[in-house]
Coordinates of C-alpha atoms in Angstrom, one line a residue:
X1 CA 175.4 125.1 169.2
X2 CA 176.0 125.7 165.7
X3 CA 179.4 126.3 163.9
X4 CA 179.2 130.2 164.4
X5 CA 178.6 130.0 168.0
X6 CA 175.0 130.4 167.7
X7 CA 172.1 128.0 169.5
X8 CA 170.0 126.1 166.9
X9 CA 166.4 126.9 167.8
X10 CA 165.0 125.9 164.7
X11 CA 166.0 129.6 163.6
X12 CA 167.8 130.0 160.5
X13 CA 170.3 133.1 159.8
X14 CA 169.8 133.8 156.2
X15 CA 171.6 137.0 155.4
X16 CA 169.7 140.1 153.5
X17 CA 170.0 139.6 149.5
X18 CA 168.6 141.3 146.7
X19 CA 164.6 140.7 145.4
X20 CA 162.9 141.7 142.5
X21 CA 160.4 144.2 143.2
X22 CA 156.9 143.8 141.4
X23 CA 156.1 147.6 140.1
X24 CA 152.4 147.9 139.2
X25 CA 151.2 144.5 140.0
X26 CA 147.9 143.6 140.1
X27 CA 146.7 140.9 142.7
X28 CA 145.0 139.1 139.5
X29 CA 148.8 138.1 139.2
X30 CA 148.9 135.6 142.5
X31 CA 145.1 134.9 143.0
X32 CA 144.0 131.7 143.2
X33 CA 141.0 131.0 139.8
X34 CA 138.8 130.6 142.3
X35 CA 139.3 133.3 144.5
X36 CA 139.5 136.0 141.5
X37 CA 136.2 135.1 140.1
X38 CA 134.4 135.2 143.4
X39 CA 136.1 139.0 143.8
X40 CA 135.7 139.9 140.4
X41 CA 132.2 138.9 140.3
X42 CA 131.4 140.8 143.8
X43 CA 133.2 143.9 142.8
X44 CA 131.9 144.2 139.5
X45 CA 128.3 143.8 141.0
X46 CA 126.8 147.4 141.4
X47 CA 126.9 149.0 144.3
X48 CA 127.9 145.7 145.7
X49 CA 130.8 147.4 148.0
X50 CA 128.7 150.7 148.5
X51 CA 126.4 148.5 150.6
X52 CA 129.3 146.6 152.4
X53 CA 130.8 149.7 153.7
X54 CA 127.6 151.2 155.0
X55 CA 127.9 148.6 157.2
X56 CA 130.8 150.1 158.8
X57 CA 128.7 151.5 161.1
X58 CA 127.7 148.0 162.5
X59 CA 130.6 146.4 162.5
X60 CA 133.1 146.7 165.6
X61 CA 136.0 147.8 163.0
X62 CA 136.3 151.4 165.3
X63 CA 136.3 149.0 168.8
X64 CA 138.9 146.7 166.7
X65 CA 141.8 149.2 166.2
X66 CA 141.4 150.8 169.7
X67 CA 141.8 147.6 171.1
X68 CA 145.0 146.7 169.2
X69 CA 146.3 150.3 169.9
X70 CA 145.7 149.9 173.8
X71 CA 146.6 146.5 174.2
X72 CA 149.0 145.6 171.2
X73 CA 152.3 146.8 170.8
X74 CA 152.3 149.1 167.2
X75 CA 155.2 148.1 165.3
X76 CA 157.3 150.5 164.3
X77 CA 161.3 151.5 164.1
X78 CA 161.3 151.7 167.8
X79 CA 159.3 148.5 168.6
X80 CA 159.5 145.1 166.7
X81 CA 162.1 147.1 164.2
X82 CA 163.0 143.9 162.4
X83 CA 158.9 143.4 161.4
X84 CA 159.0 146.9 160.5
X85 CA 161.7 146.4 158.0
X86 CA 159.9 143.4 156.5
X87 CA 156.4 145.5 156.6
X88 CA 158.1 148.2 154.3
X89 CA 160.2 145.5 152.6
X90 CA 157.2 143.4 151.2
X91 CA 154.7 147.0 150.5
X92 CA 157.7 147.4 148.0
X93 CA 158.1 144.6 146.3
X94 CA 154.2 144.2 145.5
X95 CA 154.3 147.7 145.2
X96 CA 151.7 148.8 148.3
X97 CA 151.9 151.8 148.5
X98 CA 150.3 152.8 151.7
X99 CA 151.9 150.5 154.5
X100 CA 149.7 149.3 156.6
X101 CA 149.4 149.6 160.3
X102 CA 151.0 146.4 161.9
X103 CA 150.8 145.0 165.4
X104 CA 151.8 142.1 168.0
X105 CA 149.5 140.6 170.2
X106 CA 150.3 138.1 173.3
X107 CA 148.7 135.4 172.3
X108 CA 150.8 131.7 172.1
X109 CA 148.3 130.3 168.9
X110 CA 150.8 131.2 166.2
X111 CA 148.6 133.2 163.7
X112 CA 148.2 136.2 161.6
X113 CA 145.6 138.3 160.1
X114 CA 144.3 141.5 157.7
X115 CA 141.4 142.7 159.1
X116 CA 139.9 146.4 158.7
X117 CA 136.9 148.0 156.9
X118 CA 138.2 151.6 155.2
X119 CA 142.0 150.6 156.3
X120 CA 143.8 147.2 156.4
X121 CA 145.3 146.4 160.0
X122 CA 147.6 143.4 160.2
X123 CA 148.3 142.0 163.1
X124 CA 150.4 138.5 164.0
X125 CA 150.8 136.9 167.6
X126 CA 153.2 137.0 169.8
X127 CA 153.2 132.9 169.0
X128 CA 153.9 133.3 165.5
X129 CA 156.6 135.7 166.2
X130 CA 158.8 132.9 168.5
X131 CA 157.8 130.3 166.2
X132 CA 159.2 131.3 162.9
X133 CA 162.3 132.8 161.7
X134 CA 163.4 135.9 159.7
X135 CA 162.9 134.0 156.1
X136 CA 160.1 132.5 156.8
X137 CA 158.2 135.4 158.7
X138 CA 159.4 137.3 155.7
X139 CA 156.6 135.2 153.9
X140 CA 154.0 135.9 156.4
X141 CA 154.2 139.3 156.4
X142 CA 154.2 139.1 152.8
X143 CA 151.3 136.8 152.9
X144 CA 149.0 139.4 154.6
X145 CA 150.8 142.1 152.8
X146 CA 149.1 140.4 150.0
X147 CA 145.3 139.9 151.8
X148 CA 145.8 143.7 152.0
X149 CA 146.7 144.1 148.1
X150 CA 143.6 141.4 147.1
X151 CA 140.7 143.5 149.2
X152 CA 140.2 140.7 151.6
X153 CA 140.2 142.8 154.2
X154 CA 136.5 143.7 154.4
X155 CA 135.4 140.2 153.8
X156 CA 137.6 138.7 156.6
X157 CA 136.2 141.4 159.1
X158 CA 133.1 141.0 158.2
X159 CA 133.6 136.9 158.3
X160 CA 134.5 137.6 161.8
X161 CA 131.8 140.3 162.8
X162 CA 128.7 137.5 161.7
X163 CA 130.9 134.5 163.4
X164 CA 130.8 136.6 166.8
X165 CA 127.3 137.4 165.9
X166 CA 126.2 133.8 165.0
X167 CA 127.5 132.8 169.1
X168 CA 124.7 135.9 170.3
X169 CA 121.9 135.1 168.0
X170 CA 122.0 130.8 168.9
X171 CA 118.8 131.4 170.6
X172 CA 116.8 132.4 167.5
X173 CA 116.7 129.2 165.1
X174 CA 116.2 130.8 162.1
X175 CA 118.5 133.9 162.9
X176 CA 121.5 131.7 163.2
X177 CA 120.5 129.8 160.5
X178 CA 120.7 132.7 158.2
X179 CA 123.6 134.0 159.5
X180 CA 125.4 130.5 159.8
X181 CA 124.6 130.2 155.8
X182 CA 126.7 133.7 155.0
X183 CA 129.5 132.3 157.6
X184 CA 129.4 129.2 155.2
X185 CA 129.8 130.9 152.1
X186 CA 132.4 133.4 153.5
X187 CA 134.6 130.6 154.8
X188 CA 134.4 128.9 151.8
X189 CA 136.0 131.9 149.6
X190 CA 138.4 133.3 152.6
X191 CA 140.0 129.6 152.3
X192 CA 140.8 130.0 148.6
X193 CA 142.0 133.5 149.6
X194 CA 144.3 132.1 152.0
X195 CA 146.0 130.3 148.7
X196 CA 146.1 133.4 146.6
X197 CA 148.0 134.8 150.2
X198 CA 150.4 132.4 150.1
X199 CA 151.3 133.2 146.7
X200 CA 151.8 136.6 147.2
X201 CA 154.1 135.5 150.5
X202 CA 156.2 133.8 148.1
X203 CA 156.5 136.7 145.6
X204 CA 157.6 138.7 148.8
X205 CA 159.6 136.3 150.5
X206 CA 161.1 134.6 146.9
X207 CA 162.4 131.8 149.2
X208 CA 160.1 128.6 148.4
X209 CA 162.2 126.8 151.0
X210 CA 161.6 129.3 153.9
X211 CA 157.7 129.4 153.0
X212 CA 157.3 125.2 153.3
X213 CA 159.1 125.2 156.2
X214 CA 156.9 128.2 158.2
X215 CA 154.0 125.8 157.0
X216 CA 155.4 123.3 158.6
X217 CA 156.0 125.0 162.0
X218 CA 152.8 125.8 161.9
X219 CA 151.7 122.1 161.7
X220 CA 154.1 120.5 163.9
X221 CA 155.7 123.7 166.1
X222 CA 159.6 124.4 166.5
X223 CA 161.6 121.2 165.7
X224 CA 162.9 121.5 162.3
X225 CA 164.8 119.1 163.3
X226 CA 162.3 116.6 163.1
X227 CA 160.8 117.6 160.1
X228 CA 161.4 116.8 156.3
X229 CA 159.5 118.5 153.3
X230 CA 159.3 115.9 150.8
X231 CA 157.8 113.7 153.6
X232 CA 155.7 116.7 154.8
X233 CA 154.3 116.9 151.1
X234 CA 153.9 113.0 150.7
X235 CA 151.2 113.7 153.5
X236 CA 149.0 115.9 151.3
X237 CA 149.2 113.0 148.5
X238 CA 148.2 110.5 151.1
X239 CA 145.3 112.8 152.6
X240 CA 144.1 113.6 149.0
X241 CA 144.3 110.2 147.7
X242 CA 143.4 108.1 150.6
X243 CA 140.4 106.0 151.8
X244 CA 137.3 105.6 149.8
X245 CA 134.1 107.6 149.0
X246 CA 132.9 107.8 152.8
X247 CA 136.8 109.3 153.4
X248 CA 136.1 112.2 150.8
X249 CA 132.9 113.1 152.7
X250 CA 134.4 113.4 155.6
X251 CA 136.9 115.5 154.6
X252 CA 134.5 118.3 153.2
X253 CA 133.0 118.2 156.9
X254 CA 136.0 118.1 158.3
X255 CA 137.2 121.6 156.2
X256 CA 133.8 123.1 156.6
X257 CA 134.1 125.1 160.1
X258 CA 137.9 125.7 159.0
X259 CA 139.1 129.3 158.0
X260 CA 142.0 128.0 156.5
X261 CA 142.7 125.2 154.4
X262 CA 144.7 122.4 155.9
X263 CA 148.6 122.9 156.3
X264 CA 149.6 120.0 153.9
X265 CA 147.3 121.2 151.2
X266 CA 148.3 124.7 151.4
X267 CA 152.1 123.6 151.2
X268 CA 151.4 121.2 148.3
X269 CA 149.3 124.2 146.2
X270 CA 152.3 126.5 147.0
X271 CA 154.8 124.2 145.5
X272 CA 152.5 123.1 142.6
X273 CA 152.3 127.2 141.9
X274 CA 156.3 127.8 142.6
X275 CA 156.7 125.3 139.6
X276 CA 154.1 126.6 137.3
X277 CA 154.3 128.9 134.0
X278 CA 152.3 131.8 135.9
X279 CA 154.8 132.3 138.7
X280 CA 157.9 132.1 136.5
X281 CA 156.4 134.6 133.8
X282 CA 155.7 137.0 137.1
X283 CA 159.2 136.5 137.8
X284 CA 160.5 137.3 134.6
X285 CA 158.5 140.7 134.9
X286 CA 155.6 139.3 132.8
X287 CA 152.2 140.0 134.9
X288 CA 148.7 142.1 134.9
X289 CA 149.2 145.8 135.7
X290 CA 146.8 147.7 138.2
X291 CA 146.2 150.1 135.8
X292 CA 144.3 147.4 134.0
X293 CA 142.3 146.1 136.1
X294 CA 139.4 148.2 135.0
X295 CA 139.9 146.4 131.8
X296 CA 139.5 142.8 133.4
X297 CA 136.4 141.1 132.1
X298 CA 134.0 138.6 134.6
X299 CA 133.3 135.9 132.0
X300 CA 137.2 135.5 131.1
X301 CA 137.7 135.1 135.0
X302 CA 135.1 132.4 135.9
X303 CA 136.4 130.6 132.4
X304 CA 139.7 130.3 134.1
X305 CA 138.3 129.4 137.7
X306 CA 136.2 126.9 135.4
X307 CA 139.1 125.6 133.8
X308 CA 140.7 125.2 137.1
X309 CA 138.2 123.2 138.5
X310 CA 137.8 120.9 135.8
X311 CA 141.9 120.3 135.4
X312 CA 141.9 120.1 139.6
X313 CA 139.0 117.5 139.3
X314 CA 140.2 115.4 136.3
X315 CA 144.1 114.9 137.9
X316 CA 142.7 114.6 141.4
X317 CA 143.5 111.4 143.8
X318 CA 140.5 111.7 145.4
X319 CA 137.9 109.1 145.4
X320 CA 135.4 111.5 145.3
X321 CA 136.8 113.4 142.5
X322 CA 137.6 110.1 140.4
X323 CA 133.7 109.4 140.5
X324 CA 133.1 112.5 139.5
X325 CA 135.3 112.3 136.5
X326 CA 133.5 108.9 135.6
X327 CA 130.3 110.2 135.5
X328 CA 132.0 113.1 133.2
X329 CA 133.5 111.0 131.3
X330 CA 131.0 108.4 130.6
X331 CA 132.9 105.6 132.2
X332 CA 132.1 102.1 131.1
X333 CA 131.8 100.2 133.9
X334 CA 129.8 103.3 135.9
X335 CA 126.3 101.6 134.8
X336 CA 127.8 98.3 136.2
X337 CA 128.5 100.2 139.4
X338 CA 125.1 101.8 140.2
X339 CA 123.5 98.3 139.1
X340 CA 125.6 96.5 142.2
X341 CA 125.0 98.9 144.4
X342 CA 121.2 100.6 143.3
X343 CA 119.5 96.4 142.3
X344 CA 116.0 98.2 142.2
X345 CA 116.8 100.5 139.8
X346 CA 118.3 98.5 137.3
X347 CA 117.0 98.1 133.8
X348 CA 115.6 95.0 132.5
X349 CA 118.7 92.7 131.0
X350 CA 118.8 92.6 127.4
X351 CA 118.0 89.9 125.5
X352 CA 120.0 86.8 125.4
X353 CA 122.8 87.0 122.8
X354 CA 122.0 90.8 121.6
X355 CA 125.0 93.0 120.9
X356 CA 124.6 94.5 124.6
X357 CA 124.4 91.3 126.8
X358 CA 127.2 89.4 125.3
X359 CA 127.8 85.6 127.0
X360 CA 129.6 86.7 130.4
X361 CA 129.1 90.1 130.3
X362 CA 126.7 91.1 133.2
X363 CA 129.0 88.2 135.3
X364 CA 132.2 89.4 134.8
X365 CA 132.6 92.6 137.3
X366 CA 134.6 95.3 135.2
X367 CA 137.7 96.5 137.1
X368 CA 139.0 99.8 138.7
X369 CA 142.3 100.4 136.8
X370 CA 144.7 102.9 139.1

């Protein structure tokens, strides 16, 4: 029991306080480099959403919100009342201004989502619900809350519709092939998405303390107790630096049949953003308007998701990465490398005592500096 009488159930009590509200703001403000250009670039193709939505008719969106209503409980002021309040709470703050139906589902998996073709429909389990408390489901809601502001909506529905379809279609090799190759691409962009959500559950939620620890519920379920974030984060260093080159491969096919990234990553992007120059101009009341977003250019967006890329490459741990960057960079010692490890490919040595083949110089291995 806890000082005010109360059972410590890895809840916390956080009373209500004041949050700046985000009038106007675009979703370019919290969206990961990469997940902006993808959207920019689709939206900006033409007719590129014209032909999505026609397949409304296809897709089980109809079937979908039956289902929650007749087997969900709507939330509302009557039912769930304290998700209701943060529903409205975070459609303010990022300035939503048509709240989106929510429901809760009985199902223990703690998880959330923002599905919906014409209309986003969030809906979180029953798990998720028991698992995290009022701060940190504060986040979530705000997290989805923010698919809802981004568009993602379609894409995730239509992510799941061709993942359903993939299971009916295994029979036809080349079918699921084709349909597997879409899945691919669409998991691939709904996993930077999931960043650009977190973001905006911070910007709801405004409590970087509250969003860590829902990450790590989510990771290790209810024992706060048990838990630390600074050793919670020193996990994502590990897993990024860690192991060597056949380490990094198996991490991309380890991520590959994911929807989401992977709980320590996700927690150590959130805190890298918390800390950055972009979320503290948003919070000083410095961000991109809606109203401007007709005015957003594709090339300035896929020069910052290129920048991106190249700073996340260049300071990255990972083995992978760090070959990368040599090869970039015009290592020294990379021709050395492919010489030990690829013999018949090697170039004839140099003459004895030329400028290049200095006495020692093939038989002194160069070495790795940290």
């Amino acid at each position: 029991m806890s000082d005010d009488g109360h059972e410590q159930t890895g809840r916390e009590r956080v009373p209500g306080r004041q949050r700046r509200r985000f009038a106007g703001i675009s979703s370019r403000a919290y969206e990961h480099p990469a997940d902006r250009s993808a959207l920019v670039a689709l939206r900006k193709l033409s007719g590129f959403d014209t032909v999505f939505k026609a397949l409304s008719g296809l897709l089980p969106e109809r079937s979908l919100r039956l289902l929650f209503l007749s087997d969900s409980v709507r939330v509302s002021e009557r039912q769930f009342s304290h998700l209701h309040d943060m529903l409205l709470d975070a459609c303010y703050i990022l300035d939503l201004e048509k709240v989106p139906p929510m429901y809760v589902n009985q199902d223990p998996t703690p998880n959330a989502m923002c599905i919906g073709m014409d209309e986003p429909i969030i809906v979180v389990t029953t798990g998720l619900v028991e698992l995290l408390d009022e701060e940190e489901m504060r986040a979530v809601v705000g997290h989805e809350v923010g698919h809802a502001l981004s568009g993602h909506a379609v894409y995730r529905t239509i992510l799941l519709f061709l993942t359903t379809l993939a299971l009916k279609v295994a029979w036809i090799p080349l079918g699921n092939l084709a349909i597997m190759a879409l899945v691919a691409a669409l998991r691939e962009w709904f996993r930077k998405s999931e960043l650009s959500a977190d973001r905006a559950g911070l910007l709801v939620g405004q409590d970087l303390r509250a969003s860590m620890r829902g990450l790590m519920k989510i990771a290790g379920g209810n024992h706060l107790h048990e838990m630390n974030v600074d050793a919670f984060l020193e996990q994502a260093e590990e897993y990024e630096a860690g192991g060597d080159l056949r380490d990094s491969v198996l991490k991309i096919l380890n991520v590959l049949p994911r929807s989401h990234p992977f709980t320590t990553v996700r927690a150590a992007e959130l805190k890298k953003w918390a800390g950055s120059r972009d979320h503290q101009r948003i919070m000083d009341g410095h961000y991109p308007r809606r109203d401007e977003d007709k005015d957003a250019r594709v090339g300035d967006s896929f020069r910052e998701s290129a920048a991106s890329y190249a700073s996340d490459v260049k300071t990255s741990k990972d083995p992978l990465m760090k070959l990368v960057t040599d090869i970039a960079g015009g290592a020294g010692d990379l021709g050395g490398r492919v010489r030990r490890g690829f013999n018949g490919f090697a170039s004839p040595a140099p003459p004895k005592g030329s400028a290049t083949g200095g006495a020692g110089g093939a038989d002194t291995p160069p070495q790795d500096e940290d």
